[in-house]
mmCIF file of C-alpha atoms in Angstrom:
data_model
loop_
_atom_site.group_PDB
_atom_site.id
_atom_site.type_symbol
_atom_site.label_atom_id
_atom_site.label_comp_id
_atom_site.label_asym_id
_atom_site.label_seq_id
_atom_site.Cartn_x
_atom_site.Cartn_y
_atom_site.Cartn_z
ATOM 1 C CA VAL A 1 0.000 0.000 0.000
ATOM 2 C CA SER A 2 2.870 2.302 0.902
ATOM 3 C CA THR A 3 4.553 1.724 -2.462
ATOM 4 C CA GLN A 4 1.362 2.454 -4.376
ATOM 5 C CA SER A 5 0.801 5.655 -2.383
ATOM 6 C CA THR A 6 4.320 6.866 -3.055
ATOM 7 C CA GLY A 7 3.929 6.101 -6.774
ATOM 8 C CA SER A 8 0.646 7.971 -6.943
ATOM 9 C CA SER A 9 2.138 10.988 -5.186
ATOM 10 C CA GLY A 10 5.052 10.999 -7.601
ATOM 11 C CA ILE A 11 2.708 10.950 -10.603
ATOM 12 C CA ASN A 12 0.605 13.782 -9.163
ATOM 13 C CA ALA A 13 3.703 15.850 -8.432
ATOM 14 C CA GLU A 14 5.028 15.324 -11.937
ATOM 15 C CA TYR A 15 1.622 16.229 -13.424
ATOM 16 C CA GLY A 16 1.450 19.339 -11.238
ATOM 17 C CA LYS A 17 4.893 20.395 -12.379
ATOM 18 C CA GLN A 18 3.949 19.983 -16.041
ATOM 19 C CA TRP A 19 0.683 21.867 -15.462
ATOM 20 C CA TYR A 20 2.556 24.746 -13.815
ATOM 21 C CA GLN A 21 5.073 24.906 -16.653
ATOM 22 C CA ARG A 22 2.252 25.050 -19.201
ATOM 23 C CA ARG A 23 0.585 27.860 -17.250
ATOM 24 C CA VAL A 24 3.831 29.819 -17.162
ATOM 25 C CA ARG A 25 4.316 29.386 -20.911
ATOM 26 C CA ASP A 26 0.692 30.376 -21.578
ATOM 27 C CA ASN A 27 0.975 33.477 -19.418
ATOM 28 C CA ILE A 28 4.208 34.504 -21.107
ATOM 29 C CA CYS A 29 2.569 34.114 -24.536
ATOM 30 C CA LYS A 30 -0.427 36.169 -23.408
ATOM 31 C CA MET A 31 1.818 38.913 -22.038
ATOM 32 C CA LEU A 32 3.792 39.031 -25.272
ATOM 33 C CA PHE A 33 0.581 39.210 -27.300
ATOM 34 C CA VAL A 34 -0.847 42.027 -25.157
ATOM 35 C CA SER A 35 2.436 43.930 -25.411
ATOM 36 C CA LEU A 36 2.473 43.538 -29.189
ATOM 37 C CA VAL A 37 -1.121 44.770 -29.499
ATOM 38 C CA SER A 38 -0.348 47.722 -27.221
ATOM 39 C CA LEU A 39 2.621 48.702 -29.375
ATOM 40 C CA VAL A 40 0.483 48.522 -32.524
ATOM 41 C CA LEU A 41 -2.243 50.650 -30.981
ATOM 42 C CA LEU A 42 0.312 53.109 -29.588
ATOM 43 C CA GLY A 43 1.799 53.417 -33.049
ATOM 44 C CA ARG A 44 -1.632 54.317 -34.424
ATOM 45 C CA VAL A 45 -2.270 56.945 -31.745
ATOM 46 C CA ILE A 46 1.192 58.515 -31.980
ATOM 47 C CA PRO A 47 2.267 58.555 -35.648
ATOM 48 C CA ALA A 48 5.905 57.994 -36.409
ATOM 49 C CA PRO A 49 7.774 61.147 -37.456
ATOM 50 C CA THR A 50 7.871 61.641 -41.209
ATOM 51 C CA THR A 51 9.535 64.034 -43.570
ATOM 52 C CA GLY A 52 8.057 65.902 -46.472
ATOM 53 C CA THR A 53 4.347 66.353 -47.197
ATOM 54 C CA THR A 54 1.921 64.407 -45.020
ATOM 55 C CA ASP A 55 -1.785 63.774 -45.332
ATOM 56 C CA PRO A 56 -3.969 66.188 -43.351
ATOM 57 C CA VAL A 57 -4.929 64.928 -39.901
ATOM 58 C CA TRP A 58 -8.534 65.214 -38.738
ATOM 59 C CA GLU A 59 -8.778 67.449 -35.683
ATOM 60 C CA PRO A 60 -11.993 66.863 -33.665
ATOM 61 C CA THR A 61 -11.771 70.320 -32.111
ATOM 62 C CA THR A 62 -12.410 71.879 -35.528
ATOM 63 C CA GLY A 63 -15.780 70.143 -35.994
ATOM 64 C CA PRO A 64 -18.826 72.177 -37.049
ATOM 65 C CA ASP A 65 -21.517 73.441 -34.729
ATOM 66 C CA ILE A 66 -24.391 71.378 -36.110
ATOM 67 C CA THR A 67 -26.550 71.992 -33.041
ATOM 68 C CA SER A 68 -27.529 75.357 -34.505
ATOM 69 C CA THR A 69 -30.371 75.292 -37.011
ATOM 70 C CA SER A 70 -28.592 78.030 -38.931
ATOM 71 C CA ALA A 71 -25.333 76.108 -39.345
ATOM 72 C CA PRO A 72 -24.131 76.379 -42.985
ATOM 73 C CA SER A 73 -24.450 72.677 -43.731
ATOM 74 C CA ASP A 74 -23.589 73.016 -47.410
ATOM 75 C CA ASN A 75 -20.241 74.557 -46.492
ATOM 76 C CA ILE A 76 -19.010 73.169 -43.177
ATOM 77 C CA CYS A 77 -20.675 69.750 -43.187
ATOM 78 C CA ASP A 78 -19.773 69.125 -46.817
ATOM 79 C CA GLU A 79 -16.136 69.677 -45.901
ATOM 80 C CA VAL A 80 -16.493 67.257 -43.008
ATOM 81 C CA LEU A 81 -18.349 64.563 -44.960
ATOM 82 C CA PHE A 82 -16.241 64.764 -48.113
ATOM 83 C CA GLY A 83 -12.995 65.027 -46.192
ATOM 84 C CA ALA A 84 -13.057 62.879 -43.063
ATOM 85 C CA GLY A 85 -16.002 60.688 -44.190
ATOM 86 C CA PRO A 86 -15.022 60.195 -46.852
ATOM 87 C CA LEU A 87 -18.359 60.438 -48.660
ATOM 88 C CA ASN A 88 -19.243 62.087 -51.970
ATOM 89 C CA ALA A 89 -21.865 64.532 -53.167
ATOM 90 C CA ASN A 90 -24.247 61.700 -54.027
ATOM 91 C CA TYR A 91 -24.473 60.400 -50.454
ATOM 92 C CA GLY A 92 -28.064 61.547 -49.930
ATOM 93 C CA GLN A 93 -29.361 59.653 -52.948
ATOM 94 C CA ASP A 94 -27.293 56.532 -52.228
ATOM 95 C CA ILE A 95 -28.443 56.344 -48.620
ATOM 96 C CA ALA A 96 -32.079 57.151 -49.415
ATOM 97 C CA HIS A 97 -32.244 54.408 -52.048
ATOM 98 C CA ARG A 98 -31.074 51.801 -49.546
ATOM 99 C CA LEU A 99 -33.210 53.150 -46.702
ATOM 100 C CA HIS A 100 -36.538 53.368 -48.464
ATOM 101 C CA SER A 101 -37.812 49.857 -47.697
ATOM 102 C CA MET A 102 -35.836 49.053 -44.528
ATOM 103 C CA THR A 103 -37.682 47.346 -41.658
ATOM 104 C CA VAL A 104 -36.905 46.444 -38.057
ATOM 105 C CA GLU A 105 -36.374 42.802 -39.036
ATOM 106 C CA ASP A 106 -34.050 43.759 -41.908
ATOM 107 C CA ILE A 107 -31.874 45.835 -39.567
ATOM 108 C CA LYS A 108 -31.525 42.840 -37.247
ATOM 109 C CA TYR A 109 -30.880 40.327 -40.027
ATOM 110 C CA TYR A 110 -28.372 42.318 -42.086
ATOM 111 C CA PHE A 111 -26.666 44.453 -39.439
ATOM 112 C CA GLY A 112 -27.078 42.353 -36.299
ATOM 113 C CA VAL A 113 -28.640 45.115 -34.207
ATOM 114 C CA SER A 114 -31.989 44.828 -32.447
ATOM 115 C CA VAL A 115 -33.857 48.137 -32.501
ATOM 116 C CA THR A 116 -37.056 49.364 -30.890
ATOM 117 C CA LEU A 117 -40.080 50.807 -32.654
ATOM 118 C CA ASP A 118 -38.641 54.286 -31.969
ATOM 119 C CA ASN A 119 -35.473 53.461 -33.884
ATOM 120 C CA GLY A 120 -34.844 56.714 -35.763
ATOM 121 C CA ILE A 121 -34.133 54.919 -39.046
ATOM 122 C CA PRO A 122 -36.294 56.804 -41.598
ATOM 123 C CA THR A 123 -37.922 55.016 -44.505
ATOM 124 C CA VAL A 124 -40.610 55.427 -47.154
ATOM 125 C CA ASN A 125 -44.181 54.510 -46.267
ATOM 126 C CA THR A 126 -45.461 51.518 -48.261
ATOM 127 C CA ASN A 127 -48.987 52.918 -47.885
ATOM 128 C CA LEU A 128 -49.537 54.895 -51.119
ATOM 129 C CA THR A 129 -53.074 56.079 -50.459
ATOM 130 C CA ALA A 130 -53.811 59.754 -51.098
ATOM 131 C CA ASN A 131 -52.132 62.154 -48.662
ATOM 132 C CA ALA A 132 -50.664 59.364 -46.528
ATOM 133 C CA GLN A 133 -47.436 60.341 -44.790
ATOM 134 C CA ARG A 134 -44.754 59.654 -47.379
ATOM 135 C CA VAL A 135 -41.658 59.347 -45.161
ATOM 136 C CA LEU A 136 -41.765 57.575 -41.795
ATOM 137 C CA PRO A 137 -39.349 58.650 -39.034
ATOM 138 C CA ASP A 138 -38.819 55.055 -37.880
ATOM 139 C CA ALA A 139 -38.390 51.801 -39.761
ATOM 140 C CA PRO A 140 -41.592 49.767 -39.263
ATOM 141 C CA VAL A 141 -42.033 46.125 -38.320
ATOM 142 C CA ALA A 142 -42.320 44.004 -41.476
ATOM 143 C CA GLY A 143 -44.250 41.219 -39.781
ATOM 144 C CA TYR A 144 -42.469 38.452 -41.684
ATOM 145 C CA ASP A 145 -43.992 35.021 -41.256
ATOM 146 C CA GLY A 146 -41.718 33.192 -38.815
ATOM 147 C CA ALA A 147 -42.798 29.836 -40.221
ATOM 148 C CA PHE A 148 -40.424 30.433 -43.129
ATOM 149 C CA LEU A 149 -36.731 29.840 -42.483
ATOM 150 C CA THR A 150 -35.032 31.808 -45.250
ATOM 151 C CA GLN A 151 -35.138 35.564 -45.760
ATOM 152 C CA ALA A 152 -36.046 35.015 -49.411
ATOM 153 C CA MET A 153 -39.237 33.131 -48.527
ATOM 154 C CA LYS A 154 -40.160 35.706 -45.892
ATOM 155 C CA GLN A 155 -39.818 38.529 -48.420
ATOM 156 C CA LEU A 156 -41.635 36.607 -51.134
ATOM 157 C CA ASP A 157 -44.505 35.926 -48.748
ATOM 158 C CA LYS A 158 -44.663 39.629 -47.854
ATOM 159 C CA VAL A 159 -44.947 40.701 -51.507
ATOM 160 C CA LEU A 160 -47.461 38.017 -52.482
ATOM 161 C CA SER A 161 -49.568 38.738 -49.413
ATOM 162 C CA ASN A 162 -50.056 42.301 -50.735
ATOM 163 C CA MET A 163 -50.421 41.496 -54.445
ATOM 164 C CA ASP A 164 -54.072 42.607 -54.564
ATOM 165 C CA ASP A 165 -53.375 46.015 -53.019
ATOM 166 C CA PRO A 166 -52.629 48.647 -55.713
ATOM 167 C CA ASP A 167 -51.687 51.164 -53.008
ATOM 168 C CA TRP A 168 -48.826 49.091 -51.584
ATOM 169 C CA ALA A 169 -45.077 49.656 -52.020
ATOM 170 C CA ILE A 170 -44.418 51.082 -55.526
ATOM 171 C CA VAL A 171 -46.783 52.556 -58.100
ATOM 172 C CA ASN A 172 -47.196 50.699 -61.401
ATOM 173 C CA TYR A 173 -44.831 47.864 -60.526
ATOM 174 C CA SER A 174 -45.986 44.444 -61.664
ATOM 175 C CA LEU A 175 -45.872 41.513 -59.267
ATOM 176 C CA VAL A 176 -42.626 40.275 -60.808
ATOM 177 C CA GLU A 177 -41.113 43.755 -60.498
ATOM 178 C CA LYS A 178 -42.072 44.007 -56.823
ATOM 179 C CA ILE A 179 -40.432 40.639 -56.152
ATOM 180 C CA ALA A 180 -37.301 41.723 -58.038
ATOM 181 C CA HIS A 181 -37.258 44.954 -56.060
ATOM 182 C CA SER A 182 -37.447 43.106 -52.748
ATOM 183 C CA PHE A 183 -34.544 40.815 -53.650
ATOM 184 C CA HIS A 184 -32.552 43.740 -55.033
ATOM 185 C CA MET A 185 -32.786 45.585 -51.724
ATOM 186 C CA SER A 186 -31.584 42.470 -49.908
ATOM 187 C CA GLU A 187 -28.602 42.376 -52.246
ATOM 188 C CA LEU A 188 -27.696 45.991 -51.445
ATOM 189 C CA TRP A 189 -28.033 45.458 -47.685
ATOM 190 C CA ALA A 190 -25.907 42.302 -47.831
ATOM 191 C CA ARG A 191 -23.209 44.161 -49.787
ATOM 192 C CA SER A 192 -23.315 47.012 -47.269
ATOM 193 C CA LYS A 193 -22.680 44.652 -44.346
ATOM 194 C CA SER A 194 -18.948 44.233 -45.042
ATOM 195 C CA HIS A 195 -18.493 48.019 -44.981
ATOM 196 C CA PHE A 196 -20.583 48.205 -41.797
ATOM 197 C CA ASP A 197 -18.335 45.618 -40.112
ATOM 198 C CA MET A 198 -15.226 47.490 -41.226
ATOM 199 C CA LEU A 199 -16.543 50.727 -39.724
ATOM 200 C CA ALA A 200 -17.208 48.916 -36.447
ATOM 201 C CA MET A 201 -13.446 48.312 -36.226
ATOM 202 C CA GLU A 202 -12.468 51.729 -37.630
ATOM 203 C CA PRO A 203 -15.236 54.084 -36.416
ATOM 204 C CA LEU A 204 -15.910 57.343 -38.184
ATOM 205 C CA PRO A 205 -15.121 60.581 -36.309
ATOM 206 C CA GLU A 206 -18.008 61.862 -34.230
ATOM 207 C CA GLU A 207 -18.177 65.016 -36.328
ATOM 208 C CA VAL A 208 -18.883 62.954 -39.453
ATOM 209 C CA CYS A 209 -21.754 61.149 -37.757
ATOM 210 C CA GLU A 210 -23.172 64.398 -36.417
ATOM 211 C CA CYS A 211 -23.243 65.908 -39.901
ATOM 212 C CA LEU A 212 -24.448 62.742 -41.615
ATOM 213 C CA THR A 213 -27.397 62.215 -39.282
ATOM 214 C CA SER A 214 -28.308 65.848 -38.648
ATOM 215 C CA SER A 215 -31.517 67.396 -39.933
ATOM 216 C CA GLN A 216 -29.427 69.473 -42.327
ATOM 217 C CA SER A 217 -27.875 66.574 -44.228
ATOM 218 C CA ASP A 218 -29.040 65.466 -47.673
ATOM 219 C CA VAL A 219 -30.542 62.187 -46.445
ATOM 220 C CA ILE A 220 -34.089 63.206 -45.458
ATOM 221 C CA PRO A 221 -34.633 65.557 -48.450
ATOM 222 C CA ALA A 222 -33.402 62.804 -50.791
ATOM 223 C CA LEU A 223 -35.727 60.312 -49.082
ATOM 224 C CA GLU A 224 -38.651 62.731 -49.428
ATOM 225 C CA LEU A 225 -37.906 63.164 -53.130
ATOM 226 C CA LEU A 226 -37.591 59.412 -53.581
ATOM 227 C CA ALA A 227 -40.970 58.906 -51.883
ATOM 228 C CA LEU A 228 -42.523 61.337 -54.376
ATOM 229 C CA LYS A 229 -40.942 59.531 -57.338
ATOM 230 C CA ILE A 230 -42.152 56.164 -56.071
ATOM 231 C CA LYS A 231 -45.695 57.480 -55.711
ATOM 232 C CA PHE A 232 -45.718 59.837 -58.721
ATOM 233 C CA PRO A 233 -43.159 58.569 -61.268
ATOM 234 C CA GLY A 234 -42.155 61.096 -63.914
ATOM 235 C CA LEU A 235 -42.985 63.975 -61.570
ATOM 236 C CA THR A 236 -39.615 65.717 -62.002
ATOM 237 C CA SER A 237 -39.096 64.941 -65.701
ATOM 238 C CA GLY A 238 -39.749 68.510 -66.802
ATOM 239 C CA GLN A 239 -42.383 67.337 -69.274
ATOM 240 C CA ASP A 240 -45.771 69.001 -69.531
ATOM 241 C CA THR A 241 -47.664 65.750 -69.050
ATOM 242 C CA PRO A 242 -48.900 65.148 -65.487
ATOM 243 C CA PRO A 243 -47.027 62.540 -63.437
ATOM 244 C CA ALA A 244 -48.369 59.032 -63.056
ATOM 245 C CA ALA A 245 -50.587 58.564 -60.027
ATOM 246 C CA PRO A 246 -51.417 55.518 -57.914
ATOM 247 C CA PRO A 247 -54.012 53.397 -59.747
ATOM 248 C CA ALA A 248 -57.575 53.254 -58.530
ATOM 249 C CA ALA A 249 -58.316 50.489 -56.079
ATOM 250 C CA GLY A 250 -58.879 47.160 -57.765
ATOM 251 C CA ARG A 251 -57.377 48.190 -61.116
ATOM 252 C CA LYS A 252 -54.926 45.665 -62.507
ATOM 253 C CA GLY A 253 -52.943 45.127 -65.653
ATOM 254 C CA ASP A 254 -52.574 48.794 -66.587
ATOM 255 C CA ILE A 255 -48.837 49.295 -66.123
ATOM 256 C CA GLY A 256 -47.554 52.761 -66.935
ATOM 257 C CA LYS A 257 -44.754 54.932 -65.642
ATOM 258 C CA ALA A 258 -42.958 53.657 -62.570
ATOM 259 C CA TYR A 259 -39.992 54.446 -60.338
ATOM 260 C CA LYS A 260 -36.531 53.692 -61.711
ATOM 261 C CA LEU A 261 -35.183 51.129 -59.304
ATOM 262 C CA TYR A 262 -31.526 50.969 -60.293
ATOM 263 C CA ILE A 263 -28.983 53.742 -60.562
ATOM 264 C CA GLU A 264 -26.284 54.459 -63.096
ATOM 265 C CA THR A 265 -24.014 57.450 -63.013
ATOM 266 C CA GLY A 266 -21.768 58.922 -65.665
ATOM 267 C CA LYS A 267 -24.365 58.985 -68.434
ATOM 268 C CA GLU A 268 -24.499 62.722 -68.982
ATOM 269 C CA GLY A 269 -24.252 66.023 -67.176
ATOM 270 C CA PRO A 270 -26.650 68.924 -66.817
ATOM 271 C CA ALA A 271 -27.050 71.484 -69.548
ATOM 272 C CA GLY A 272 -26.609 74.570 -67.399
ATOM 273 C CA SER A 273 -29.871 74.205 -65.502
ATOM 274 C CA PRO A 274 -31.560 71.698 -63.178
ATOM 275 C CA ARG A 275 -33.248 70.147 -66.200
ATOM 276 C CA VAL A 276 -31.067 67.312 -67.505
ATOM 277 C CA SER A 277 -31.507 66.779 -71.232
ATOM 278 C CA ARG A 278 -31.553 63.221 -72.553
ATOM 279 C CA SER A 279 -29.490 62.228 -75.550
ATOM 280 C CA ALA A 280 -31.060 60.014 -78.178
ATOM 281 C CA ASP A 281 -28.563 57.198 -77.620
ATOM 282 C CA GLN A 282 -28.863 57.101 -73.827
ATOM 283 C CA SER A 283 -29.590 53.562 -72.705
ATOM 284 C CA ALA A 284 -32.830 52.824 -70.885
ATOM 285 C CA PRO A 285 -31.445 51.912 -67.444
ATOM 286 C CA GLY A 286 -30.717 54.930 -65.320
ATOM 287 C CA TYR A 287 -31.964 56.926 -62.384
ATOM 288 C CA ASP A 288 -30.372 60.369 -62.612
ATOM 289 C CA ILE A 289 -31.664 62.099 -59.501
ATOM 290 C CA TYR A 290 -29.007 64.830 -59.494
ATOM 291 C CA ALA A 291 -26.095 65.269 -61.894
ATOM 292 C CA ALA A 292 -24.922 62.128 -63.596
ATOM 293 C CA HIS A 293 -21.238 62.627 -62.826
ATOM 294 C CA VAL A 294 -20.401 62.276 -59.145
ATOM 295 C CA PRO A 295 -16.792 62.758 -57.957
ATOM 296 C CA LYS A 296 -15.090 60.762 -55.243
ATOM 297 C CA THR A 297 -12.707 63.442 -53.940
ATOM 298 C CA PRO A 298 -13.155 66.957 -52.536
ATOM 299 C CA ASP A 299 -10.768 68.367 -55.166
ATOM 300 C CA GLU A 300 -12.816 67.011 -58.043
ATOM 301 C CA TYR A 301 -15.937 68.181 -56.224
ATOM 302 C CA SER A 302 -14.730 71.779 -56.277
ATOM 303 C CA LEU A 303 -13.573 71.731 -59.903
ATOM 304 C CA SER A 304 -16.353 69.903 -61.735
ATOM 305 C CA ILE A 305 -19.001 72.019 -63.521
ATOM 306 C CA ASP A 306 -21.455 69.147 -63.254
ATOM 307 C CA VAL A 307 -20.892 68.919 -59.535
ATOM 308 C CA GLU A 308 -21.325 72.647 -59.088
ATOM 309 C CA TRP A 309 -24.792 72.157 -60.567
ATOM 310 C CA ASN A 310 -25.202 69.177 -58.290
ATOM 311 C CA LYS A 311 -24.229 71.308 -55.299
ATOM 312 C CA GLU A 312 -26.801 73.954 -56.176
ATOM 313 C CA TYR A 313 -29.522 71.345 -56.667
ATOM 314 C CA ARG A 314 -28.689 69.726 -53.342
ATOM 315 C CA ARG A 315 -28.956 73.071 -51.582
ATOM 316 C CA HIS A 316 -32.265 73.734 -53.308
ATOM 317 C CA LEU A 317 -33.568 70.287 -52.347
ATOM 318 C CA ARG A 318 -32.658 70.830 -48.692
ATOM 319 C CA ASN A 319 -34.702 74.026 -48.684
ATOM 320 C CA PHE A 320 -37.711 72.551 -50.489
ATOM 321 C CA ASP A 321 -40.933 72.316 -48.480
ATOM 322 C CA PHE A 322 -42.264 68.759 -48.681
ATOM 323 C CA THR A 323 -45.216 69.431 -46.372
ATOM 324 C CA GLY A 324 -48.785 69.771 -47.556
ATOM 325 C CA THR A 325 -51.226 67.634 -49.514
ATOM 326 C CA ASP A 326 -50.104 65.483 -52.424
ATOM 327 C CA GLU A 327 -51.586 68.020 -54.814
ATOM 328 C CA ASP A 328 -49.662 70.908 -53.254
ATOM 329 C CA VAL A 329 -46.336 69.097 -53.231
ATOM 330 C CA ILE A 330 -46.802 67.797 -56.794
ATOM 331 C CA ARG A 331 -47.382 71.314 -58.070
ATOM 332 C CA LYS A 332 -44.292 72.694 -56.324
ATOM 333 C CA ALA A 333 -42.049 69.755 -57.248
ATOM 334 C CA ARG A 334 -42.958 69.925 -60.943
ATOM 335 C CA GLU A 335 -41.812 73.533 -60.988
ATOM 336 C CA GLU A 336 -38.843 73.476 -58.637
ATOM 337 C CA LEU A 337 -37.299 69.966 -58.626
ATOM 338 C CA VAL A 338 -36.902 69.221 -62.335
ATOM 339 C CA ASP A 339 -34.063 66.761 -62.928
ATOM 340 C CA GLY A 340 -35.078 64.976 -66.130
ATOM 341 C CA ASP A 341 -36.104 61.701 -64.462
ATOM 342 C CA GLU A 342 -38.905 60.276 -66.610
ATOM 343 C CA GLY A 343 -39.375 57.132 -64.573
ATOM 344 C CA LEU A 344 -38.882 53.497 -65.495
ATOM 345 C CA GLU A 345 -38.378 52.971 -69.220
ATOM 346 C CA GLU A 346 -38.071 49.174 -69.371
ATOM 347 C CA HIS A 347 -40.612 47.004 -67.584
ATOM 348 C CA LEU A 348 -39.728 43.525 -66.430
ATOM 349 C CA ASP A 349 -42.018 41.660 -68.809
ATOM 350 C CA SER A 350 -39.513 39.884 -71.060
ATOM 351 C CA GLU A 351 -35.964 38.546 -71.160
ATOM 352 C CA ALA A 352 -34.908 41.810 -72.786
ATOM 353 C CA GLY A 353 -36.446 43.683 -69.859
ATOM 354 C CA TRP A 354 -34.537 41.524 -67.403
ATOM 355 C CA ASP A 355 -31.313 42.125 -69.349
ATOM 356 C CA ALA A 356 -31.784 45.860 -68.787
ATOM 357 C CA TRP A 357 -32.612 45.459 -65.087
ATOM 358 C CA ARG A 358 -29.751 43.023 -64.480
ATOM 359 C CA GLU A 359 -27.188 45.312 -66.096
ATOM 360 C CA GLY A 360 -28.554 48.247 -64.122
ATOM 361 C CA PHE A 361 -28.173 46.288 -60.879
ATOM 362 C CA LYS A 362 -24.666 45.081 -61.742
ATOM 363 C CA ASN A 363 -23.476 48.556 -62.722
ATOM 364 C CA MET A 364 -24.414 50.131 -59.401
ATOM 365 C CA ASP A 365 -21.314 51.518 -57.678
ATOM 366 C CA ASP A 366 -20.311 49.726 -54.469
ATOM 367 C CA PHE A 367 -19.341 53.098 -53.028
ATOM 368 C CA GLY A 368 -23.047 53.714 -52.529
ATOM 369 C CA ASN A 369 -23.113 50.686 -50.239
ATOM 370 C CA TYR A 370 -20.257 52.188 -48.234
ATOM 371 C CA GLN A 371 -22.119 55.464 -47.863
ATOM 372 C CA PHE A 372 -25.214 53.641 -46.632
ATOM 373 C CA ALA A 373 -23.096 51.568 -44.242
ATOM 374 C CA ALA A 374 -21.606 54.798 -42.873
ATOM 375 C CA TYR A 375 -25.100 56.125 -42.186
ATOM 376 C CA MET A 376 -26.206 52.921 -40.452
ATOM 377 C CA HIS A 377 -22.932 52.873 -38.502
ATOM 378 C CA CYS A 378 -23.650 56.355 -37.216
ATOM 379 C CA LYS A 379 -27.296 55.614 -36.441
ATOM 380 C CA LEU A 380 -26.748 52.294 -34.678
ATOM 381 C CA ARG A 381 -23.526 52.808 -32.747
#
């Protein structure tokens, strides 16, 4: 018995020694790792000395006073957004396009954040009845059927469950077009997620978020304009014909003008006024809400004639009064917000139609997804 006890004690002692040695090695490795991370972070906080010209450093103390309702957003905040963002002059349109059908469930699924009903994520009202509020201050609950596992089936069920309602979602879209639209938005949100995750690791300066989410940014005016175009396609075309209106309840099969779902830039610039002329050889896909050419740098922003027009239109849009009845706003928008957008030119009723839609989707710039991710980053952080 004595021999067995001694042997057991020796085994336990040897095991304890090995365990202790492993703990020491593990702790040393952890300390080395923490030290290495600290050095990396310290190097990012205190830049190494350099010679010659260096990139400008963002100074938080120079941020704009956006708490004042009279703050010159088009001057100070543009410098902030286009410099430290970095966003471009098309950020309002890009963000509005990706916001307009967002729901509470979509925010959770694509961005991993649970929000309340008072979430502050604005979107376009899917209720298109006369004089209904066009832009909602908070993303609504979609009410997806939880019996379905995939997001695709949940969205398909949502569209098909409203197929008999002519005042739902988008004017003059066929059932196939509404399904395509739903899947297209999912594609944009999924593509925005990688940018959103990147910004979680490299957060934007507070001043950028303050400007981007303030009441003086381009986002809400662009969303208001988008809501008008969804409900009254062709409204800002500059043509004398009245814009398309939501069809009477129960009317089916009469598909006319509709909202241009996909965006292409670089087609053409303005001809010296807010009315953008259309060349005879311009391809059908395109949603030119402002100027067609949108720069990616502040320098190009200040030098481009097209962008100077864009800048003036953006300022005008921010000052436009979107309140009032549908009739009042339609009258004002037809006179003051002309941009040459005639609405959808190719319906999704053939393979040729799908070719046009597919190319329009594929040609959309991924930078728009970054700009939307920046907005969601600021709203949800």
